[in-house]
Short mmCIF file of C-alpha atoms in Angstrom, two decimals:
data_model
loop_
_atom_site.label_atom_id
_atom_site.label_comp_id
_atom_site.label_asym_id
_atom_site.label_seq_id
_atom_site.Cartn_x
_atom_site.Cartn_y
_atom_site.Cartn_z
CA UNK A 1 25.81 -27.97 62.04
CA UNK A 2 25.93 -26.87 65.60
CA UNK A 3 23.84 -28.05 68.11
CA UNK A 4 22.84 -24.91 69.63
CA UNK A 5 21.55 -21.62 67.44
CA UNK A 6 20.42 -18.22 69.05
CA UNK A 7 17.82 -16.24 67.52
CA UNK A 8 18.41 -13.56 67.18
CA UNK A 9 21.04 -12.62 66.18
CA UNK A 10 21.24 -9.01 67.24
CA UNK A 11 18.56 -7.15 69.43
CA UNK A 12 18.86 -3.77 70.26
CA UNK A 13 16.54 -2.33 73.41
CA UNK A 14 16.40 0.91 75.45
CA UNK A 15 17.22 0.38 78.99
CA UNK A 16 14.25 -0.73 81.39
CA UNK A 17 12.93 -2.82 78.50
CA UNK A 18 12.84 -7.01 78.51
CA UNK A 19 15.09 -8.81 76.64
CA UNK A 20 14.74 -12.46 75.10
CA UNK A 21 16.97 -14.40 73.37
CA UNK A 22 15.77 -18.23 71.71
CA UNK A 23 17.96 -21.11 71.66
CA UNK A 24 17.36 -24.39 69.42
CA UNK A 25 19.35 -27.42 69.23
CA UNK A 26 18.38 -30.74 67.41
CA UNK A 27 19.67 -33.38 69.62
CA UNK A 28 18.25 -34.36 73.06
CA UNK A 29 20.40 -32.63 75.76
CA UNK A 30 21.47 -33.65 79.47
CA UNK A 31 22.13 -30.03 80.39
CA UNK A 32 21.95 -26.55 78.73
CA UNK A 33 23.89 -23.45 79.76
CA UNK A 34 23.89 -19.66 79.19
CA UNK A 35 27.09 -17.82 79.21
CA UNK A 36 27.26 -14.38 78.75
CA UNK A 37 30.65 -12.69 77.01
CA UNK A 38 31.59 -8.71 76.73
CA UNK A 39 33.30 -8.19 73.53
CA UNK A 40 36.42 -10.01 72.83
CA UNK A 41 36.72 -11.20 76.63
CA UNK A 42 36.14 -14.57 78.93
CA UNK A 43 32.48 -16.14 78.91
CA UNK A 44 30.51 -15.82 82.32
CA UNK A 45 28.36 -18.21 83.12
CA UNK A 46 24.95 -17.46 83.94
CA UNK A 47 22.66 -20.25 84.18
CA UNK A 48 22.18 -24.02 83.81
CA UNK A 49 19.43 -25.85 83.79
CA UNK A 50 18.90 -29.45 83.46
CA UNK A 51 16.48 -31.45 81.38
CA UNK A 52 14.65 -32.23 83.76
CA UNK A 53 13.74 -29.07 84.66
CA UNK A 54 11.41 -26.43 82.91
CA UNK A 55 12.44 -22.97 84.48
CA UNK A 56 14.81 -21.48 86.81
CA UNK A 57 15.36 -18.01 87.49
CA UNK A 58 18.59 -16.11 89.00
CA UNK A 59 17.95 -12.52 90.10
CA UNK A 60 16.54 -10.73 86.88
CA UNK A 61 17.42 -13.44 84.69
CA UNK A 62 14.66 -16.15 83.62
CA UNK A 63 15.73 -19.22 81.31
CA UNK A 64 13.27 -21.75 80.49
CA UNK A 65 13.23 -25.15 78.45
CA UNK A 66 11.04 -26.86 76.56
CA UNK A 67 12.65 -30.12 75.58
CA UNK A 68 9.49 -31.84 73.48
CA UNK A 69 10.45 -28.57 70.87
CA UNK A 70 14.22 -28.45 71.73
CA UNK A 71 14.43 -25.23 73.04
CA UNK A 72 15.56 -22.58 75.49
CA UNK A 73 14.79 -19.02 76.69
CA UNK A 74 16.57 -16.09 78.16
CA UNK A 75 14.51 -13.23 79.53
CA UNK A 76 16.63 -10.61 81.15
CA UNK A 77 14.23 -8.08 82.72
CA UNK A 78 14.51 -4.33 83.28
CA UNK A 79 17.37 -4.28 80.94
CA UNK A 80 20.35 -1.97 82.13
CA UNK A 81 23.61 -0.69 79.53
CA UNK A 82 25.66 -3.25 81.42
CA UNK A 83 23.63 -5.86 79.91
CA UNK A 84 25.41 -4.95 76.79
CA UNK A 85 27.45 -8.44 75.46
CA UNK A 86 27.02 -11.67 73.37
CA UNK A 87 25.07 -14.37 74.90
CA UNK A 88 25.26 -18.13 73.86
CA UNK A 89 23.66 -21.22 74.81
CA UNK A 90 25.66 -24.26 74.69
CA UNK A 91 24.18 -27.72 75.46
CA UNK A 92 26.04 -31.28 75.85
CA UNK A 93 25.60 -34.15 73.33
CA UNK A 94 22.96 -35.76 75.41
CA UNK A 95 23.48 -39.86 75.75
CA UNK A 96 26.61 -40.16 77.40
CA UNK A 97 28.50 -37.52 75.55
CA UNK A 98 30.65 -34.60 77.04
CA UNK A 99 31.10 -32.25 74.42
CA UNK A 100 30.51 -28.70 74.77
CA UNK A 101 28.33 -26.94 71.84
CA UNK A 102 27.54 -23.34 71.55
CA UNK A 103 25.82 -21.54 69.62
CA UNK A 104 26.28 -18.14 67.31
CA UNK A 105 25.37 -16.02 70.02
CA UNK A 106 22.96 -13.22 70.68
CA UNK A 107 24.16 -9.45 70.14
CA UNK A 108 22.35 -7.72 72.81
CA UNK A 109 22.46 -3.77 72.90
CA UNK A 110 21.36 -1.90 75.49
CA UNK A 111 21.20 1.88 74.95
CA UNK A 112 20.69 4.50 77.62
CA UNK B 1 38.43 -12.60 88.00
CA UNK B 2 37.53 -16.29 87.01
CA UNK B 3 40.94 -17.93 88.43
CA UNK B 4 41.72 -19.23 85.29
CA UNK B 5 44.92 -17.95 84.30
CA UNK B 6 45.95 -18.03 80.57
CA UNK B 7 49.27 -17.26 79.08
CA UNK B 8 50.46 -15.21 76.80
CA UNK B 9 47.47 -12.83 76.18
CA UNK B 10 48.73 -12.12 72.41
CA UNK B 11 50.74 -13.91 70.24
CA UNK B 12 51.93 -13.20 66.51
CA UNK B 13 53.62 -15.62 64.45
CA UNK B 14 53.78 -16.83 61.09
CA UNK B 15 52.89 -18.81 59.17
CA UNK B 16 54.18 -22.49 59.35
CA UNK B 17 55.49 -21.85 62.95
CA UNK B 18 54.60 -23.71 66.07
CA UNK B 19 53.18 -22.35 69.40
CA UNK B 20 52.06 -22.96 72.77
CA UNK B 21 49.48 -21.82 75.14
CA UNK B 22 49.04 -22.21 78.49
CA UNK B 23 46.03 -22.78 80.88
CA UNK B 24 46.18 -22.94 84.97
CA UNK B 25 42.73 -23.82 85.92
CA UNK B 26 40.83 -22.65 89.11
CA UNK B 27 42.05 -24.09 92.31
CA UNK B 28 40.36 -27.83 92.82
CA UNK B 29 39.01 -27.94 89.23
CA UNK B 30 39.68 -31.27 87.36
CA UNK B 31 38.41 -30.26 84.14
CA UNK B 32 40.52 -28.67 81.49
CA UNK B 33 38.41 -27.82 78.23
CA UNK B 34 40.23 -26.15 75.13
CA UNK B 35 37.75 -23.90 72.62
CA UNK B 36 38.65 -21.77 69.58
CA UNK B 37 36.38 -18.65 68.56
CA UNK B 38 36.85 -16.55 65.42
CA UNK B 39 34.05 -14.82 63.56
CA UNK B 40 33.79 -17.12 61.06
CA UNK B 41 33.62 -20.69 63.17
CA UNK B 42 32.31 -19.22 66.18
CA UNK B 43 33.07 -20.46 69.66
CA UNK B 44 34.51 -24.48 68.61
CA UNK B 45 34.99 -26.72 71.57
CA UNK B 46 38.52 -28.62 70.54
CA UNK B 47 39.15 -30.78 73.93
CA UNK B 48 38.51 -31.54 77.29
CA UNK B 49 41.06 -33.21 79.63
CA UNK B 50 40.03 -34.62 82.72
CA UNK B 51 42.44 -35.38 85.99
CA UNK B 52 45.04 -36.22 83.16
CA UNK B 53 43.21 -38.07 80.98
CA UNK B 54 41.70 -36.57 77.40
CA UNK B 55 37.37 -36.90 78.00
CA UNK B 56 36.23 -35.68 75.32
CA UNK B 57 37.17 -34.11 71.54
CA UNK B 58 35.20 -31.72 69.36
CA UNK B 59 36.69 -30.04 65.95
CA UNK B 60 40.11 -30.10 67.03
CA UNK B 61 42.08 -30.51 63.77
CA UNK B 62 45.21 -32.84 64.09
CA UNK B 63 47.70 -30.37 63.61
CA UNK B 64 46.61 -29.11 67.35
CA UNK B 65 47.52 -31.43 70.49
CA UNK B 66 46.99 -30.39 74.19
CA UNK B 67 47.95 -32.49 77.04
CA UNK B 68 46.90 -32.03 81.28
CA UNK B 69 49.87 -31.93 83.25
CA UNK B 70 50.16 -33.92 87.08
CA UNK B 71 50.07 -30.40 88.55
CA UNK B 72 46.23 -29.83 85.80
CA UNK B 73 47.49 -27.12 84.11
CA UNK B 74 47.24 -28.01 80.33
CA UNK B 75 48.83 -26.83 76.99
CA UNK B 76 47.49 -26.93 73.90
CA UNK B 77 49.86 -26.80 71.00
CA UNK B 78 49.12 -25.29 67.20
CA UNK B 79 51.77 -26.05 64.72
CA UNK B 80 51.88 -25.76 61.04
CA UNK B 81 50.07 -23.05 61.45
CA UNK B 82 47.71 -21.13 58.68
CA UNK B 83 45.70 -17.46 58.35
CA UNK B 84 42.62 -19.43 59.21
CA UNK B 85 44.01 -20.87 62.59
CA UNK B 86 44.08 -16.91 64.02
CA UNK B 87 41.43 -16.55 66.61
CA UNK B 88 41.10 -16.26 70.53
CA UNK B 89 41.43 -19.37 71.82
CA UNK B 90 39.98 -19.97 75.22
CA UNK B 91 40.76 -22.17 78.21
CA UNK B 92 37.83 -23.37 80.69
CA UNK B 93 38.07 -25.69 83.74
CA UNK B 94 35.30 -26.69 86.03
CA UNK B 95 35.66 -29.15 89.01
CA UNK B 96 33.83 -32.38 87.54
CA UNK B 97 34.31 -34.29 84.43
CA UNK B 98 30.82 -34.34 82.83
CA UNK B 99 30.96 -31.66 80.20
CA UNK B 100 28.11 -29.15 81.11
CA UNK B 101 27.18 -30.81 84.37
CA UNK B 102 28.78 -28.00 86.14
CA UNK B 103 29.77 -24.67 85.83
CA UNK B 104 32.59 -24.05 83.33
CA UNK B 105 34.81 -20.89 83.99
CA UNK B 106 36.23 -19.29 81.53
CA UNK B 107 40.00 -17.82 81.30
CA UNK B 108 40.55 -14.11 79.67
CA UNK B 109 41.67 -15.65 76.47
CA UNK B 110 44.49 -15.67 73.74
CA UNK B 111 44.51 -13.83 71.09
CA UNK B 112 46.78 -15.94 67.84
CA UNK B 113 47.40 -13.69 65.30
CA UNK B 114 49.23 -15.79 62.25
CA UNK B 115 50.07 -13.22 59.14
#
């Protein structure tokens, strides 16, 4: 099963509102990432933060971790229409390993 | 524009057949990393090349190669090639070797459609 899983899976808000999208993953993790990706294009990346760390924040975006119950946070705030895409976590296979997990993805709609 | 360049955009082929896509990856980025996304599967990591040299493999089935050229653009090859292998496949590079220790960025994507 994959290592990172969003929840949930679709949210629909009106614009202004907050936003936030749950990530879980079962192993222990050197680094987690959210991407964000508008429908059928490239993934952006939006944030990392490391294990080490608890929260970071860029502009109106908030992530936070909680490593002791293997999971991340993504609070976008005052939501706007451009918000509109999929967003994914994706973490690393902790001890030693390089490979790139994502998860399902969160459909986030943002209506006028 | 993320300055990774992917090539062709679209393909259509059929089944059986054998194809090829290319990946340039930013300018000074090591890191070549190969993922498949369909509805299905979702977004599958297949392989990561580093400098040349393959780091790391996820769910890349063994019909599928890729190699890193000298010059760090990479191709990833598909053959035998089945209804369940159409998806977008996506390139990434990023300019160390360590997986999600850095930022990876993202090309715009091929689309494989095998009927």
């Amino acid at each position: 099963s994959q290592q990172g899983e969003e929840d949930p899976q679709a949210l629909s808000i009106q614009e202004g509102e907050n936003a936030t999208m749950n990530c879980s993953y079962k192993t222990s993790i050197n680094n987690l990432q959210w991407y964000r990706q508008n429908s059928g294009r490239g993934l952006v990346h939006l944030i990392l933060i490391r294990s080490n760390e608890r929260e970071k924040h860029s502009g109106r975006l908030r992530v936070t971790l909680d490593t002791s119950k293997k999971s991340s946070s993504l609070l976008i705030t005052a939501s706007r229409a451009a918000d509109t895409a999929s967003y994914f976590c994706a973490t690393d296979a902790g001890t030693g390993g390089f490979k790139t997990i994502f998860g399902a993805g969160t459909r986030l709609f943002v209506k006028a | 524009d993320s300055g990774v360049t992917q090539t062709p955009k679209h393909l259509i082929t059929a089944t059986g057949q054998r194809v090829t896509l290319r990946c340039s990856p930013r300018s000074g980025d090591l890191s070549v990393y190969w993922y498949q996304q369909s509805l299905d599967q979702g977004l599958q990591f297949l392989i990561q090349y580093y400098n040349g040299e393959e780091r790391a493999k996820g769910n890349i089935l063994e019909r599928f190669s890729a190699q890193q050229f000298p010059d760090l653009h990479s191709e990833l090859n598909l053959s035998s090639l089945e209804l369940g292998d159409s998806a977008l496949y996506f390139c990434a590079s990023s300019v160390g070797g360590g997986g999600l220790t850095d930022t990876q960025y993202f090309g715009p994507g091929t689309r494989l459609t095998v009927l």
